[in-house]
Short mmCIF file of C-alpha atoms in Angstrom, two decimals:
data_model
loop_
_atom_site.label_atom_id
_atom_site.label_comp_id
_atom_site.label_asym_id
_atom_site.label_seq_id
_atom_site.Cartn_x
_atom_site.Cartn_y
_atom_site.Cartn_z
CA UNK T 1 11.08 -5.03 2.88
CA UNK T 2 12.20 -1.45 3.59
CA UNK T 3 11.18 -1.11 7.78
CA UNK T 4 10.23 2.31 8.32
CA UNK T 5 10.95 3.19 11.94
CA UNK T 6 9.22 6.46 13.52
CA UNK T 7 10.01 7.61 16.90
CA UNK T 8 8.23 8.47 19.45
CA UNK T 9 5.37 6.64 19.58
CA UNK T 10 3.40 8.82 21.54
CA UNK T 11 4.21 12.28 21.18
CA UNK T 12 2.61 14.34 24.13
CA UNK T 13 2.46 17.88 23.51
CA UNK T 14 0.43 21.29 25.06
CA UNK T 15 -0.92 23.55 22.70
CA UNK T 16 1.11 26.04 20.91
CA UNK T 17 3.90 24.28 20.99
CA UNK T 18 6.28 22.54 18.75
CA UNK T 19 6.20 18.77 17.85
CA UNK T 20 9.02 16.59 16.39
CA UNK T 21 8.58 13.27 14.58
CA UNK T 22 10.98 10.74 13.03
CA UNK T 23 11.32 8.33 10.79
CA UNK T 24 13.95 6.53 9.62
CA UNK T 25 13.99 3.94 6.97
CA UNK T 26 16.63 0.72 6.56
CA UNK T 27 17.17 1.94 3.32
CA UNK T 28 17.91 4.37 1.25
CA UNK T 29 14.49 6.20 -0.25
CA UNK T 30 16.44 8.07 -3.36
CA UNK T 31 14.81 6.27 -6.28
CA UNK T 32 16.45 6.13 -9.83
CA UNK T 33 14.76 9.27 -10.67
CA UNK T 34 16.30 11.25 -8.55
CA UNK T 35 13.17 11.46 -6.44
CA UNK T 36 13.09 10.63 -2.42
CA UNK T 37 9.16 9.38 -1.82
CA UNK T 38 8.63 9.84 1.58
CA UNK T 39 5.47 11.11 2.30
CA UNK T 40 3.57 11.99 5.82
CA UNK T 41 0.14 11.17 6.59
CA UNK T 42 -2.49 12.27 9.40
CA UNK T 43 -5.30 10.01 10.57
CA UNK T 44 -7.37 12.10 13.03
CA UNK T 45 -10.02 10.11 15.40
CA UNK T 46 -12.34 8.55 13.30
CA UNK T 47 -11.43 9.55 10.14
CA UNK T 48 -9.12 8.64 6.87
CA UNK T 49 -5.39 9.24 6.17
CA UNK T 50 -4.93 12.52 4.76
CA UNK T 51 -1.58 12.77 3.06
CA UNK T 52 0.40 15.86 4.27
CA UNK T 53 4.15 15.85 2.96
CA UNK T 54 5.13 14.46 -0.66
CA UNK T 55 8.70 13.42 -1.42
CA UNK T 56 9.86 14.47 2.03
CA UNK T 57 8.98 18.03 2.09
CA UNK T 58 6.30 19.50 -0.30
CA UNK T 59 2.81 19.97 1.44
CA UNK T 60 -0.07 19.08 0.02
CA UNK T 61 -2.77 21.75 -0.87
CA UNK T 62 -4.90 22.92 2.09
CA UNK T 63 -2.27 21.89 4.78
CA UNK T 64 -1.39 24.41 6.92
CA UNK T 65 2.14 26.09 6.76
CA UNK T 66 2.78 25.33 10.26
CA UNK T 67 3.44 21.70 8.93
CA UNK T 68 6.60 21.18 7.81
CA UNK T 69 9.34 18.02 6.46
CA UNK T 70 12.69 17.73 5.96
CA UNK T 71 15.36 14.88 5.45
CA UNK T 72 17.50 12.76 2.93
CA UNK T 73 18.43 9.63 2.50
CA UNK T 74 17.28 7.68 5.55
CA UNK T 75 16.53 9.88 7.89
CA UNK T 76 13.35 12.43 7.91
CA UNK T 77 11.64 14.67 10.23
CA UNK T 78 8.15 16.28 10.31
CA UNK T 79 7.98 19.34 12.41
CA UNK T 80 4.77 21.19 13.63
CA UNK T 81 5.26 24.80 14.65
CA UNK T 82 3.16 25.51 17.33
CA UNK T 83 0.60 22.60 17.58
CA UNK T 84 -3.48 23.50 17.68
CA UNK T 85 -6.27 21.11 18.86
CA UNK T 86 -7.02 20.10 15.47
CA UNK T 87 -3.86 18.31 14.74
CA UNK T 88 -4.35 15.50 17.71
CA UNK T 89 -4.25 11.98 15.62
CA UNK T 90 -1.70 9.24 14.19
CA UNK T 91 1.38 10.23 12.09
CA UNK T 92 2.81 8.12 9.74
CA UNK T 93 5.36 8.11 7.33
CA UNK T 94 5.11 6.12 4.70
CA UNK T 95 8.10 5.03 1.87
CA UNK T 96 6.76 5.19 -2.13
CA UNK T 97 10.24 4.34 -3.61
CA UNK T 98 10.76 0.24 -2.75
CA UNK T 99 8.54 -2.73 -3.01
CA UNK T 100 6.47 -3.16 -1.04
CA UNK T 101 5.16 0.29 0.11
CA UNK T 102 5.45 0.07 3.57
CA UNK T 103 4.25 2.49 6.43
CA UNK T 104 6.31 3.19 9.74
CA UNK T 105 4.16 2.29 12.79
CA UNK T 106 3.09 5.58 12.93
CA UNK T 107 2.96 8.07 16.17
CA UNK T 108 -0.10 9.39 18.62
CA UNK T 109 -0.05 13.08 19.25
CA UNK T 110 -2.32 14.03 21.72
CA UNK T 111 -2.95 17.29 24.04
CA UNK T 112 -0.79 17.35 27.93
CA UNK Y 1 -12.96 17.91 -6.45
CA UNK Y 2 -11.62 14.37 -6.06
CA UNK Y 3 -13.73 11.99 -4.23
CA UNK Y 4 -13.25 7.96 -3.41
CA UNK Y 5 -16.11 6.39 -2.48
CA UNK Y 6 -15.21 2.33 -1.56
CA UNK Y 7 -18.24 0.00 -1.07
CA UNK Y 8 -19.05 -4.05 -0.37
CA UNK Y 9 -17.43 -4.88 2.65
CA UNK Y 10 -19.31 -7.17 5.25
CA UNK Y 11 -18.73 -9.64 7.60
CA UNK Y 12 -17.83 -13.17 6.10
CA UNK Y 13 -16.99 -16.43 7.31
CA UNK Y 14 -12.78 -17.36 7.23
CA UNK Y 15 -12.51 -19.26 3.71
CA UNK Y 16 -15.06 -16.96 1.73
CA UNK Y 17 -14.87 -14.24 -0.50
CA UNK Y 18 -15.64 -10.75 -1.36
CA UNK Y 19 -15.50 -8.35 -3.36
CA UNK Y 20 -14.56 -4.76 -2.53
CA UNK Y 21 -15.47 -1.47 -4.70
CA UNK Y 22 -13.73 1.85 -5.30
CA UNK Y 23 -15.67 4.32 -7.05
CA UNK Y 24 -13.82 7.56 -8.22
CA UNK Y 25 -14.94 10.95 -9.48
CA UNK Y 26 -13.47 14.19 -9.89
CA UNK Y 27 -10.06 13.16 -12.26
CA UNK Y 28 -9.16 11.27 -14.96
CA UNK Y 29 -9.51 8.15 -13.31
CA UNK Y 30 -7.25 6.36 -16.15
CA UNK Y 31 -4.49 8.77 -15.78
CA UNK Y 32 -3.64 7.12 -12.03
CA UNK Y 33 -2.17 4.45 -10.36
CA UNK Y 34 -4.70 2.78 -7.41
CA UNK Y 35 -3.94 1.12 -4.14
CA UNK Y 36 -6.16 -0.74 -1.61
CA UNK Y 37 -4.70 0.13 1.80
CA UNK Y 38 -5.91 -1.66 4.87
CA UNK Y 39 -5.80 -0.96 8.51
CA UNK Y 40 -7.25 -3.94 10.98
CA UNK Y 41 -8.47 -2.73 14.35
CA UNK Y 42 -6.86 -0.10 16.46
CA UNK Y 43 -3.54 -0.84 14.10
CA UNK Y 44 -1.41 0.94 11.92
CA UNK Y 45 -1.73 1.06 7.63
CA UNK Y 46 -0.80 -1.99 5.76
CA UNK Y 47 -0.06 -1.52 1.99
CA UNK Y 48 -2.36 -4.54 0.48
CA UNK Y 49 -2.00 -4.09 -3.54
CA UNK Y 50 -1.43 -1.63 -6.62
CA UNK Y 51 -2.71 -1.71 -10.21
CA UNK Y 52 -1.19 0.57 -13.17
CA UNK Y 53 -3.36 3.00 -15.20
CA UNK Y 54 -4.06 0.79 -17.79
CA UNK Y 55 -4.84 -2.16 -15.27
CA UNK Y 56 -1.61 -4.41 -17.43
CA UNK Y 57 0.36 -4.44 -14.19
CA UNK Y 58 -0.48 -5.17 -10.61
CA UNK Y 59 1.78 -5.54 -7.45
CA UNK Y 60 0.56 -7.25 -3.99
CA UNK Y 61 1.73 -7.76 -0.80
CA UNK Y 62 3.54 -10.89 0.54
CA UNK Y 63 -0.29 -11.53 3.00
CA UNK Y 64 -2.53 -11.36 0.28
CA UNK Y 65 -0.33 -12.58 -2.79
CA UNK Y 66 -2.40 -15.77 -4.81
CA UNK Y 67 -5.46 -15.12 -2.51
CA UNK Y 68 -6.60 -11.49 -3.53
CA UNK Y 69 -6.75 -9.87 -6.81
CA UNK Y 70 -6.35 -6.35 -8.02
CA UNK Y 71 -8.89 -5.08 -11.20
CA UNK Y 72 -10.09 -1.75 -12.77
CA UNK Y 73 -12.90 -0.57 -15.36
CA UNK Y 74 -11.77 2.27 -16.71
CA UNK Y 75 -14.98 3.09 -18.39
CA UNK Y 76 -16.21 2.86 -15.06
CA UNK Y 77 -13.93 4.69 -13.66
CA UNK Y 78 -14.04 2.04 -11.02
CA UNK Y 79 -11.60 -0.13 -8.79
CA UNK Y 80 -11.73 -3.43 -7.54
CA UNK Y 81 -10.42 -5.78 -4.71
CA UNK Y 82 -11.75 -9.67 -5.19
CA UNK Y 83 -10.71 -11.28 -1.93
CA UNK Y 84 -10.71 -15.15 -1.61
CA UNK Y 85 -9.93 -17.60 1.00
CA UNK Y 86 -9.96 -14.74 3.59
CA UNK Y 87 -8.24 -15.53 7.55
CA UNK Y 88 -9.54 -13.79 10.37
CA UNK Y 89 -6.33 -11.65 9.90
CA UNK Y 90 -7.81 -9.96 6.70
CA UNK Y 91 -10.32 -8.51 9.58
CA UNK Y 92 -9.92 -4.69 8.25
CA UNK Y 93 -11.10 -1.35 7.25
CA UNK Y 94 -9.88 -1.29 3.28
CA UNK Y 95 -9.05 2.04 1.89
CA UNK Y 96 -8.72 2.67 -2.28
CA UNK Y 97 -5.79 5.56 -2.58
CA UNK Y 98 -4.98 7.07 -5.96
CA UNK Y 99 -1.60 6.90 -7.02
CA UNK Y 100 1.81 5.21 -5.72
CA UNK Y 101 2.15 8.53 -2.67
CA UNK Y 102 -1.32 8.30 -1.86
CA UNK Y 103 -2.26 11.71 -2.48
CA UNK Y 104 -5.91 10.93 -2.01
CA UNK Y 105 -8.03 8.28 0.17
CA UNK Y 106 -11.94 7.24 0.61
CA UNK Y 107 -13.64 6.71 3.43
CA UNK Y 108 -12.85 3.23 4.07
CA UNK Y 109 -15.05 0.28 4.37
CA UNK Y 110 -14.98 -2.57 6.86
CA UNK Y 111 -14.33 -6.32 6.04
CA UNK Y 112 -14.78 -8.76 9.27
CA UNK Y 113 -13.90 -12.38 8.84
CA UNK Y 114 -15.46 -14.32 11.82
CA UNK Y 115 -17.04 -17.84 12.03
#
């Protein structure tokens, strides 16, 4: 199975700030398309996943701009500009290229 | 507007069964892939099983392979999840998700296997 691996794990950050998260994967996520399916989710408090990033850096309607990926290969990085109250929850990245679909183990941001 | 509305989950006793609902609205429901998604307990998302448009193909992961199966009515516009022999490690909120990224999720519904 393809091990996703984010870092941190808890991801402290005061608001208006910028936040960093990674996630690598033990494999290569280019499929034979062409395509890299690495996609981003948020899970705030309570609620569902909500996916935010499709093949590694396309945002999903109604996701703010200040939400952003980036990466190839293995490596990938979502970014959030200047971080608001509303975007406390779990992050995870999550690989749509390999069977099975696996998830990384995902990353609490919370408020300092 | 796309909406996933799962259903049926309970608390059963490890070695029984049950049978989990997904119903969809708002797209072509046999245009899309489906997934059941689960997430036990203060945990992270575990990929559980995927069914093609058509419902011809299905893919499951290594935990629940031979004990749960994957099933669609199209006419329904409905998904299934039939869950047999089920551990206490099956314990779980199961989500439905439409397509292989997951662009959209339900609400979730809770499956607790205790004695």
């Amino acid at each position: 199975d393809v091990v996703m691996a984010q870092s941190p794990l808890s991801l402290p950050v005061t608001l208006g700030q910028p936040a960093s998260i990674s996630c690598k994967s033990s494999q290569s996520l280019v499929y034979s398309d062409g395509n890299t399916y690495l996609n981003w989710f948020q899970q705030r408090p309570g609620q569902s996943p909500r996916r935010l990033i499709y093949k590694v850096s396309n945002r999903d309607s109604g996701v703010p701009d200040r939400f952003s990926g980036s990466g190839s290969g293995i490596d990938f990085t979502l970014k959030i500009s200047r971080v608001e109250a509303e975007d406390v929850g779990v992050y995870y990245c999550m690989q749509g290229t390999h069977w099975p679909l696996t998830f990384g183990q995902g990353t609490k941001l919370e408020i300092k | 507007e796309v909406q996933l509305v799962e259903s049926g989950g309970g608390l059963v006793q490890p070695g029984g069964s049950l049978r989990l609902s997904c119903a969809a609205s708002g797209f072509t429901f046999s245009d899309f892939q489906m997934n059941w998604v689960r997430q036990a307990p203060g945990k992270g998302l575990e990929w559980v099983s995927l069914i093609n448009a058509a419902g011809s193909t299905t893919s499951y992961a290594d935990s629940v392979k031979g004990r749960f199966t994957i099933s669609r009515d199209n006419a329904k516009n409905s998904l299934y999840l039939q869950m047999d022999s089920l551990r206490d490690e099956d314990t779980a909120v199961y989500y439905c998700a439409r397509e292989r990224q997951m662009g959209y999720w339900g609400q979730g519904t809770l499956v607790t296997v205790s004695s």
